[in-house]
Short mmCIF file of C-alpha atoms and ligand atoms in Angstrom, two decimals:
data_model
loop_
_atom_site.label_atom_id
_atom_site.label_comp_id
_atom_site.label_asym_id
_atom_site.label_seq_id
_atom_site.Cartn_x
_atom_site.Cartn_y
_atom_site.Cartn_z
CA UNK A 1 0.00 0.00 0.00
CA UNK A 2 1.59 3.97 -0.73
CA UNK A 3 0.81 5.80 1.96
CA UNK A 4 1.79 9.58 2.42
CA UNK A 5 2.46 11.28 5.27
CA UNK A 6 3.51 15.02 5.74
CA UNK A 7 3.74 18.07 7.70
CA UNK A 8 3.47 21.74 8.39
CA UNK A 9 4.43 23.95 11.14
CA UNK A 10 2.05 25.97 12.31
CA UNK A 11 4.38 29.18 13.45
CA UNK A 12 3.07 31.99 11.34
CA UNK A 13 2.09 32.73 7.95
CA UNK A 14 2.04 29.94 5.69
CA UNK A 15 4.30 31.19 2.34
CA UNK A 16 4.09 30.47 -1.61
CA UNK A 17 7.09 28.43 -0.16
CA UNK A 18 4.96 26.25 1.55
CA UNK A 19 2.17 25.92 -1.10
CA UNK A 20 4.13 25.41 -4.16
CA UNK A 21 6.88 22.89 -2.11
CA UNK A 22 4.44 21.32 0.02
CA UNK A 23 0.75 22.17 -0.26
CA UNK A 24 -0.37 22.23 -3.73
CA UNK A 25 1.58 18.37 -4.13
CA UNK A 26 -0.73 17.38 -1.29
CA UNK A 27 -3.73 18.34 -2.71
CA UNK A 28 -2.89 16.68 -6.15
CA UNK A 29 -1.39 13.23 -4.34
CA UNK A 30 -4.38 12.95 -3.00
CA UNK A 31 -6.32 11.10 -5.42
CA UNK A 32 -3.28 8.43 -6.05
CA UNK A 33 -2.04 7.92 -2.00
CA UNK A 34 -4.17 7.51 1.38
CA UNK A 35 -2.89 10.80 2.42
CA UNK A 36 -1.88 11.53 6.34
CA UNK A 37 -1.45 15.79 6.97
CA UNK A 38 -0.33 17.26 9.91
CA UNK A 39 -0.11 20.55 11.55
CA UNK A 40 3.27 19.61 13.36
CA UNK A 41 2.64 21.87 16.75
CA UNK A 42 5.25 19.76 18.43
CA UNK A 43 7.94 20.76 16.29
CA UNK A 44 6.38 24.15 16.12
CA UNK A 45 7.91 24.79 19.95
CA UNK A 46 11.28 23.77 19.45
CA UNK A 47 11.51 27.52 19.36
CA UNK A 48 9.02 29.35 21.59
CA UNK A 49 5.99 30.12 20.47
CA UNK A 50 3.51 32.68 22.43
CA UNK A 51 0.49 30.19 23.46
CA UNK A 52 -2.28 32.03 22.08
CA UNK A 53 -0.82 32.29 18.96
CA UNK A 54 0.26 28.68 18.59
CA UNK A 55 -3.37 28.00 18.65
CA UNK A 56 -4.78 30.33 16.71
CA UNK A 57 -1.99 29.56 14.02
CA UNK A 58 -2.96 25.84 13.85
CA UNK A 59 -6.51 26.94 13.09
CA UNK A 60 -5.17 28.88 10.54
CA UNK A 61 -3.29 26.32 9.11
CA UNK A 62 -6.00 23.89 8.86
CA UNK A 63 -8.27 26.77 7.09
CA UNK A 64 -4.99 27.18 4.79
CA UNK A 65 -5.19 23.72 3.85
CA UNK A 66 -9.00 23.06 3.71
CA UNK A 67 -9.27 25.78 1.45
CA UNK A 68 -6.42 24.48 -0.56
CA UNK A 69 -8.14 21.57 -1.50
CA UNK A 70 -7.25 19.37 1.04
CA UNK A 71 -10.42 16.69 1.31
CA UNK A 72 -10.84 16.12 4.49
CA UNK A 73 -13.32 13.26 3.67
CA UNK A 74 -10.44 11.32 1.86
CA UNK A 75 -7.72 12.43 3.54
CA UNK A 76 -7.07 12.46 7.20
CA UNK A 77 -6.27 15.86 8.55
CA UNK A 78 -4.92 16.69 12.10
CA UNK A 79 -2.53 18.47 14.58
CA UNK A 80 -0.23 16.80 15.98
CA UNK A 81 0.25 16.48 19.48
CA UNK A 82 -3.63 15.16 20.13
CA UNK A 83 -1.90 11.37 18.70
CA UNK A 84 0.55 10.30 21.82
CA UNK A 85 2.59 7.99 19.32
CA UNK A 86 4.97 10.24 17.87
CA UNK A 87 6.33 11.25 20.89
CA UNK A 88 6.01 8.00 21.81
CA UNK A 89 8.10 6.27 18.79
CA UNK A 90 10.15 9.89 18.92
CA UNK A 91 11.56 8.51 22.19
CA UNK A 92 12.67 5.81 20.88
CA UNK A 93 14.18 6.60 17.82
CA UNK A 94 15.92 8.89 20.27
CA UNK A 95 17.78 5.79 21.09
CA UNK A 96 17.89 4.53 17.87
CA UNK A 97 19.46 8.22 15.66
CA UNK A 98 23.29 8.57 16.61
CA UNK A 99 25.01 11.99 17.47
CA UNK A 100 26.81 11.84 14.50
CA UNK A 101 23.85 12.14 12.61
CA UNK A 102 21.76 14.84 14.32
CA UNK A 103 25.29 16.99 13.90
CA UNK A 104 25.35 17.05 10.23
CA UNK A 105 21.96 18.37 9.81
CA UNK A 106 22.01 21.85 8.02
CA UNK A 107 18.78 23.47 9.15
CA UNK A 108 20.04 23.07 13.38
CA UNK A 109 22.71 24.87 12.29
CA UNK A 110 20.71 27.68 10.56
CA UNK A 111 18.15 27.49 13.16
CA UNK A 112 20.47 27.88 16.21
CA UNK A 113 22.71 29.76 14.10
CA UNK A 114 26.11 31.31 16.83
CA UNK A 115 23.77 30.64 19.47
CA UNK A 116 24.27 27.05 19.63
CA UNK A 117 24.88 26.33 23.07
CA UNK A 118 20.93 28.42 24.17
CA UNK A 119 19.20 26.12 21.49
CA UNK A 120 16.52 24.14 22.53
CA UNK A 121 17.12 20.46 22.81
CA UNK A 122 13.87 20.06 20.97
CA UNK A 123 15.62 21.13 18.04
CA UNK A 124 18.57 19.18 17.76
CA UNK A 125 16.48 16.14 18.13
CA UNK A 126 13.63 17.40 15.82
CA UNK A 127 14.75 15.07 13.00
CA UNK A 128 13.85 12.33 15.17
CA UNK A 129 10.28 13.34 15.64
CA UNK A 130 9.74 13.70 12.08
CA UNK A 131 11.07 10.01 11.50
CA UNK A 132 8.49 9.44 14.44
CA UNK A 133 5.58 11.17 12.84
CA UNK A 134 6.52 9.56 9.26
CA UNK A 135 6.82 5.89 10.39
CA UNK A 136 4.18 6.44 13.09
CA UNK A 137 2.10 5.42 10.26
CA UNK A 138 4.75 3.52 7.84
CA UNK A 139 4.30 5.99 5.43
CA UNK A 140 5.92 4.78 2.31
CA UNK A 141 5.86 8.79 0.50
CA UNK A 142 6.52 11.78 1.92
CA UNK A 143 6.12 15.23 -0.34
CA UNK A 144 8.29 17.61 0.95
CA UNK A 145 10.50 20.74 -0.53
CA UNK A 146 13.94 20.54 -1.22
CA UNK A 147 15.04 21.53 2.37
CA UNK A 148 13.64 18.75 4.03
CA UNK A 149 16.08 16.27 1.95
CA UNK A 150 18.34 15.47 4.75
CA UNK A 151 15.98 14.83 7.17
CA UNK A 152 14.29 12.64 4.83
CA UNK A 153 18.13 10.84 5.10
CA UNK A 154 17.89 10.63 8.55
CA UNK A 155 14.43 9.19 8.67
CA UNK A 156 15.65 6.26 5.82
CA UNK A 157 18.60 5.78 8.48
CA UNK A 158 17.06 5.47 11.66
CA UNK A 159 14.42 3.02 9.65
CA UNK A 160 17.30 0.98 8.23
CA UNK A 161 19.18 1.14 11.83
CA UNK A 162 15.96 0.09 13.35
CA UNK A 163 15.19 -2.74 11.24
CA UNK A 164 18.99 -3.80 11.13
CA UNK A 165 19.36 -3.61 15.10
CA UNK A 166 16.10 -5.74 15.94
CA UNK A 167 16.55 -7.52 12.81
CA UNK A 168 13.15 -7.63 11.59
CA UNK A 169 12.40 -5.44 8.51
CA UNK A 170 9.77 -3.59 10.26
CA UNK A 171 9.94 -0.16 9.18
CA UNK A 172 9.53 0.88 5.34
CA UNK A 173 12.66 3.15 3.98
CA UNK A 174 10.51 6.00 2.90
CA UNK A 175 10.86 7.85 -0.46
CA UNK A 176 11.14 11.54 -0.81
CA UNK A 177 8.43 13.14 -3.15
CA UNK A 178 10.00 16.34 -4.54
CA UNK A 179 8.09 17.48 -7.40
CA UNK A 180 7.16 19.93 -9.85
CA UNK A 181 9.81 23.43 -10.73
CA UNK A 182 9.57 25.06 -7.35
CA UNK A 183 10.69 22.58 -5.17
CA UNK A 184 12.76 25.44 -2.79
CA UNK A 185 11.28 29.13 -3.58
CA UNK A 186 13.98 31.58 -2.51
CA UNK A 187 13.26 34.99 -0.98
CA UNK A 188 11.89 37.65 -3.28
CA UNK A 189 14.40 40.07 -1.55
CA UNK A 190 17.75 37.74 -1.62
CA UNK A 191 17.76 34.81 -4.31
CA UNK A 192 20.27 32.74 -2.21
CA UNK A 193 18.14 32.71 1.09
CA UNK A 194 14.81 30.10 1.20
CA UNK A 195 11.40 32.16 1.34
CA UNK A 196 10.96 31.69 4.94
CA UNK A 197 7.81 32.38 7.48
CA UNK A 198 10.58 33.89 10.03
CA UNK A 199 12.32 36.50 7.77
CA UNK A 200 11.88 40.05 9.44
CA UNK A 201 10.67 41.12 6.34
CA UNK A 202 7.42 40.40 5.06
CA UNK A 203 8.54 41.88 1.82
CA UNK A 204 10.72 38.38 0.89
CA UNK A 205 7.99 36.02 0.75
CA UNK A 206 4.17 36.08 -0.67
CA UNK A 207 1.75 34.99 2.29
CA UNK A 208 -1.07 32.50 0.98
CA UNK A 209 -3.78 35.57 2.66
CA UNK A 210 -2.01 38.51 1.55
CA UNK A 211 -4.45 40.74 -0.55
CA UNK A 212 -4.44 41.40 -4.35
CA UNK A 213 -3.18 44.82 -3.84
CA UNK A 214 -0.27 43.13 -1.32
CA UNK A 215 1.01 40.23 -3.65
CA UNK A 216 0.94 43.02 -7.05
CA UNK A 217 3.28 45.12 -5.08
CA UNK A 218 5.95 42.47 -3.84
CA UNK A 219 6.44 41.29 -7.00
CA UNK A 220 6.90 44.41 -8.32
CA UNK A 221 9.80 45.12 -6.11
CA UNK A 222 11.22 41.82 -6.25
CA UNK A 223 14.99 41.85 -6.88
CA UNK A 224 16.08 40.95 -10.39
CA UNK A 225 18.95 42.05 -12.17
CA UNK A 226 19.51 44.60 -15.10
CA UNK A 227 19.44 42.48 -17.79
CA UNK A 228 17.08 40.86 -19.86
CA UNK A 229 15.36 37.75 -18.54
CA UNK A 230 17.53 34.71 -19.18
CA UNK A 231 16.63 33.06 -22.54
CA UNK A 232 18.09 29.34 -22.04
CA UNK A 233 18.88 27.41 -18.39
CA UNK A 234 22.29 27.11 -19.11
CA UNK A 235 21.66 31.55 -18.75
CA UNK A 236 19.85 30.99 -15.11
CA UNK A 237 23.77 30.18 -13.94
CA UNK A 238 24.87 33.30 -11.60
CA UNK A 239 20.62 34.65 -11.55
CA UNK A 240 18.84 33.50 -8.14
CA UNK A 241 16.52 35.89 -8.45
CA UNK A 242 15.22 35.51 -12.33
CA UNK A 243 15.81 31.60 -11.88
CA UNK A 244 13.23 31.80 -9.06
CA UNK A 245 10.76 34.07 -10.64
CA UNK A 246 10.61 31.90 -13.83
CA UNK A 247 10.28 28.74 -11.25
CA UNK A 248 7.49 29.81 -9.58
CA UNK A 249 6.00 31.18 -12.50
CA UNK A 250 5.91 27.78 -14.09
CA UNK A 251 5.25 25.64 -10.84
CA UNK A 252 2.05 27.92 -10.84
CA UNK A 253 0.99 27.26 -14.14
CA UNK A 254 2.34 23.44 -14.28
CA UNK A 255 4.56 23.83 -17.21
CA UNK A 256 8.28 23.26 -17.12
CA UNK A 257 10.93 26.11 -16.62
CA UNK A 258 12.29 25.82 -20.13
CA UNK A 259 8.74 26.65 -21.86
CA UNK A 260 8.14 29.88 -19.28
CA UNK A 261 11.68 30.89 -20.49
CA UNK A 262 10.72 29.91 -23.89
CA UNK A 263 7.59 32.21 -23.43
CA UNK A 264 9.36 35.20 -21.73
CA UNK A 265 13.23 34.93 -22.49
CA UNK A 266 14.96 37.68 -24.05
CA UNK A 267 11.85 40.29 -22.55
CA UNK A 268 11.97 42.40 -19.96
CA UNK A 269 11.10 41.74 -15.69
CA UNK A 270 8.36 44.16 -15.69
CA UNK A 271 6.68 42.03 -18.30
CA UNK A 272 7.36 39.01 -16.67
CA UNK A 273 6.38 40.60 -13.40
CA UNK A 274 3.20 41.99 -14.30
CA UNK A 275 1.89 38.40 -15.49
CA UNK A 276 3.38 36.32 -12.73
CA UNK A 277 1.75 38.97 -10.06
CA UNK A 278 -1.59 38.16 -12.06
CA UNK A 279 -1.06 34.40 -11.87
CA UNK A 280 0.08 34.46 -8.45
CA UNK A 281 -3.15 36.67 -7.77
CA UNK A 282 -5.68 33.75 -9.45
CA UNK A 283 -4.11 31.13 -7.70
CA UNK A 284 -4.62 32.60 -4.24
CA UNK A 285 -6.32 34.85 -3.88
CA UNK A 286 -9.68 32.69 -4.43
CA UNK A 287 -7.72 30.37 -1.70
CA UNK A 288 -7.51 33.66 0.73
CA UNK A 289 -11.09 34.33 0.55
CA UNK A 290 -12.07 29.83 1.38
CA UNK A 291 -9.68 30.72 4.38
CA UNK A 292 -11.79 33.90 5.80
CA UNK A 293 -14.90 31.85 5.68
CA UNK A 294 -13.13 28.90 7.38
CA UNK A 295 -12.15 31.21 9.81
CA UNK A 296 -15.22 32.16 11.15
CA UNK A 297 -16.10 28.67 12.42
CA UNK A 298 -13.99 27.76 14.79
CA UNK A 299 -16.12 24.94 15.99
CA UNK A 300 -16.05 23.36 12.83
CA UNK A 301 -12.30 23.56 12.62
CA UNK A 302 -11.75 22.31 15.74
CA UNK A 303 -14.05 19.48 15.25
CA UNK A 304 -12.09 18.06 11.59
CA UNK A 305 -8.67 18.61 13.29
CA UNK A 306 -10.23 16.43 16.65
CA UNK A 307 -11.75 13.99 14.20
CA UNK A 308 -8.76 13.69 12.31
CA UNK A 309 -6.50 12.66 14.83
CA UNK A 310 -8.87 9.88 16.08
CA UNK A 311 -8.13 8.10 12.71
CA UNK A 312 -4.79 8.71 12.81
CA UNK A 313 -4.71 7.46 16.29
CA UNK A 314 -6.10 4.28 14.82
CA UNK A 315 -4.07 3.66 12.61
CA UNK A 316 -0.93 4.42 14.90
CA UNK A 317 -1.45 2.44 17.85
CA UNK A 318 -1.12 -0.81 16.64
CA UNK A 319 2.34 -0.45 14.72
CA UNK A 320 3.13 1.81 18.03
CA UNK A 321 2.10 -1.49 20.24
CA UNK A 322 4.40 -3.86 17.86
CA UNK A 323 7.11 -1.76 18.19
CA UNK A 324 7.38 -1.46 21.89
CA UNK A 325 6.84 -5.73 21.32
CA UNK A 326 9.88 -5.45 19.07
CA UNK A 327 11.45 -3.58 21.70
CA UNK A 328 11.01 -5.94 23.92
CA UNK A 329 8.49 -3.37 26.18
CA UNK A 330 5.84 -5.40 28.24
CA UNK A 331 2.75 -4.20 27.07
CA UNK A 332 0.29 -7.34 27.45
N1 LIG B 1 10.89 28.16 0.52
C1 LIG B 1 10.34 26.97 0.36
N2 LIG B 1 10.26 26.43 -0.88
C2 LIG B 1 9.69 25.21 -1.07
N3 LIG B 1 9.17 24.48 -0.05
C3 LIG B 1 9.23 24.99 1.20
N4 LIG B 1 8.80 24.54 2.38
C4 LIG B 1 9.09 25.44 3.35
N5 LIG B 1 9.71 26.49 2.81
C5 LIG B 1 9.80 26.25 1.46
C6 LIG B 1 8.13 23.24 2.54
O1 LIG B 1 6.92 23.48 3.25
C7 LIG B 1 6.66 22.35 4.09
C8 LIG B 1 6.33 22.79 5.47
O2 LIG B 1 7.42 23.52 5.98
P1 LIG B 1 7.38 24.05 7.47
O3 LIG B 1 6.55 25.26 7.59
O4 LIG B 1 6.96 22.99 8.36
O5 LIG B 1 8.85 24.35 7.83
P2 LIG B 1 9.94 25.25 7.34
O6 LIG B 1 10.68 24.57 6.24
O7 LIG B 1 10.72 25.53 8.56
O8 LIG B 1 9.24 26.57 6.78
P3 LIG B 1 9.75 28.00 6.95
O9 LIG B 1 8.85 28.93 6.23
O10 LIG B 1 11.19 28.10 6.61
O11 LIG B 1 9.49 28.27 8.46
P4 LIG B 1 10.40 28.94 9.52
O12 LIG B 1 10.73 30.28 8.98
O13 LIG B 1 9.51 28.99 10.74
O14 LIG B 1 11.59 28.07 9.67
C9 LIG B 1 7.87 21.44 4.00
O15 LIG B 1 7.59 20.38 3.10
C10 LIG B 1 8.94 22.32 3.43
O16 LIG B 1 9.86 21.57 2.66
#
């Protein structure tokens, strides 16, 4: 069976990152996979989050992906620390993941950056609960952006390690789903640095809510170069910024990079501006509008994410009860 499990943090405005790396996949996947989301508020606090916020943003996020297209009648839809198995499995693939491992991964060193010594010990060790929440359910697929690559790794090892140590091949080595031609959107302000919900300025990245009036403007001052825009691939070399314009631009419209050069190669950025802003504009902002309604019942939100973990939690607590057996746990 291919089943697909993946998740989102919940710690602020969800990006065009997010819905062109992660989101709009999940929607699509759904009619091929049993699909498993998550609004990851566990890995959410591995930096502090203000309470009230935290739960208002996984509201939000669920309202982001409803009105995506998520279905939450086929797919199962939840946040998670309502299911007690991740952190359950989390602990012990906290035994299983080796130092070594957890010290190679790029985004704890981005994330704690020179303050390495005050980071949380939640996020060092995050890798481990996403293994946890992946295998949790011995999910075969997991669509993810490019940045999540190495923990994807890390989840293959500690399932290999697992299986290897017990010697039972319990655990299925999971396969990465990176698709379509903006698999890692960059800031609109700095083409080297990943569109990111935490960067001060809320002129690098397009929010999925921002307004008509918001997204035409930020693309307007996006940073390109002087020249024209690049008219081949082998031209993107040495231009972040027009390489991840054109990406997004196709991405949106689900054609490949090399036909959205082919169509404005050689022209100039305000063009190409103008009729991404418009695309990015009918893509959303029909989304943004689903959200606000969404938003207004709570109760209703609240219930699907409550509902959503029970079958999750079903579907968790038996492999969670075989491997404590495995373990060698009493649990009869
Ligand atoms: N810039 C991006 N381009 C493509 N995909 C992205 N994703 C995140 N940023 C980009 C994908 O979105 C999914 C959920 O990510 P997340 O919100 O859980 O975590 P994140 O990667 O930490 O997102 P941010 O925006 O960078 O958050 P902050 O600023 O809080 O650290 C994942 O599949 C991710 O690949």
């Amino acid at each position: 069976m291919k089943r697909i499990f993946s998740g989102i943090q919940p710690t602020g405005n969800l990006h065009l990152g997010n819905y062109l790396g992660a989101v709009k996949n999940w929607v699509k996947l759904q009619s091929t996979y049993e699909c498993i989301y998550c609004i990851v508020d566990m890995h959410a606090i591995t930096t502090f989050q203000d309470p009230k916020k935290l739960t208002q943003n996984i509201r939000d996020a669920a309202a982001i992906l409803i009105a995506s297209g998520i279905n939450i009648n086929s797919s199962i839809l939840f946040n998670q620390s309502r299911v007690p198995m991740h952190a359950e499995l989390a602990w012990i693939f906290n035994c299983i993941a080796k130092i070594g491992w957890l010290n190679r991964m790029t985004q704890f060193k981005d994330k704690a950056g020179k303050n390495r010594e005050k980071a949380s010990a939640g996020l060092y060790i995050y890798p481990n609960l996403m293994a946890a929440d992946i295998l949790s359910y011995k999910a075969t697929h997991v669509p993810v952006g490019d940045d999540q690559k190495q923990h994807l790794e890390l989840t293959r090892d500690i399932a290999i390690s697992f299986n290897d140590s017990y010697g039972i091949k319990y655990f299925p080595v999971v396969e990465p789903l990176i698709i379509g031609e903006a698999t890692r959107v960059m800031s609109l302000r700095d083409g080297s640095k990943k569109m990111s919900k935490s960067d001060n300025s809320d002129f690098t990245r397009i929010n999925i809510t921002d307004s008509k009036d918001v997204i035409a403007s930020k693309i307007k001052k996006a940073k390109t170069d002087s020249l024209p825009v690049p008219e081949s691939i082998t031209a993107l070399s040495g231009r972040l910024e027009a390489k991840n314009l054109l990406g997004i631009f196709a991405a949106l419209k689900e054609v490949s990079l090399e036909k959205i050069i082919k169509d404005y190669g050689g022209g100039t950025f305000s063009v190409l501006k103008e009729d991404l802003a418009e695309c990015i504009i009918s893509e959303l902002v029909p989304v943004s509008s689903e959200i606000k309604n969404l938003q207004n019942n709570r109760e209703y939100l609240d219930k699907i994410l409550k509902d959503g973990a029970t079958k999750a939690e079903e579907i968790s607590k038996p492999i969670i009860k075989e491997v404590k057996e495995i373990v060698g746990f009493l649990v009869a």
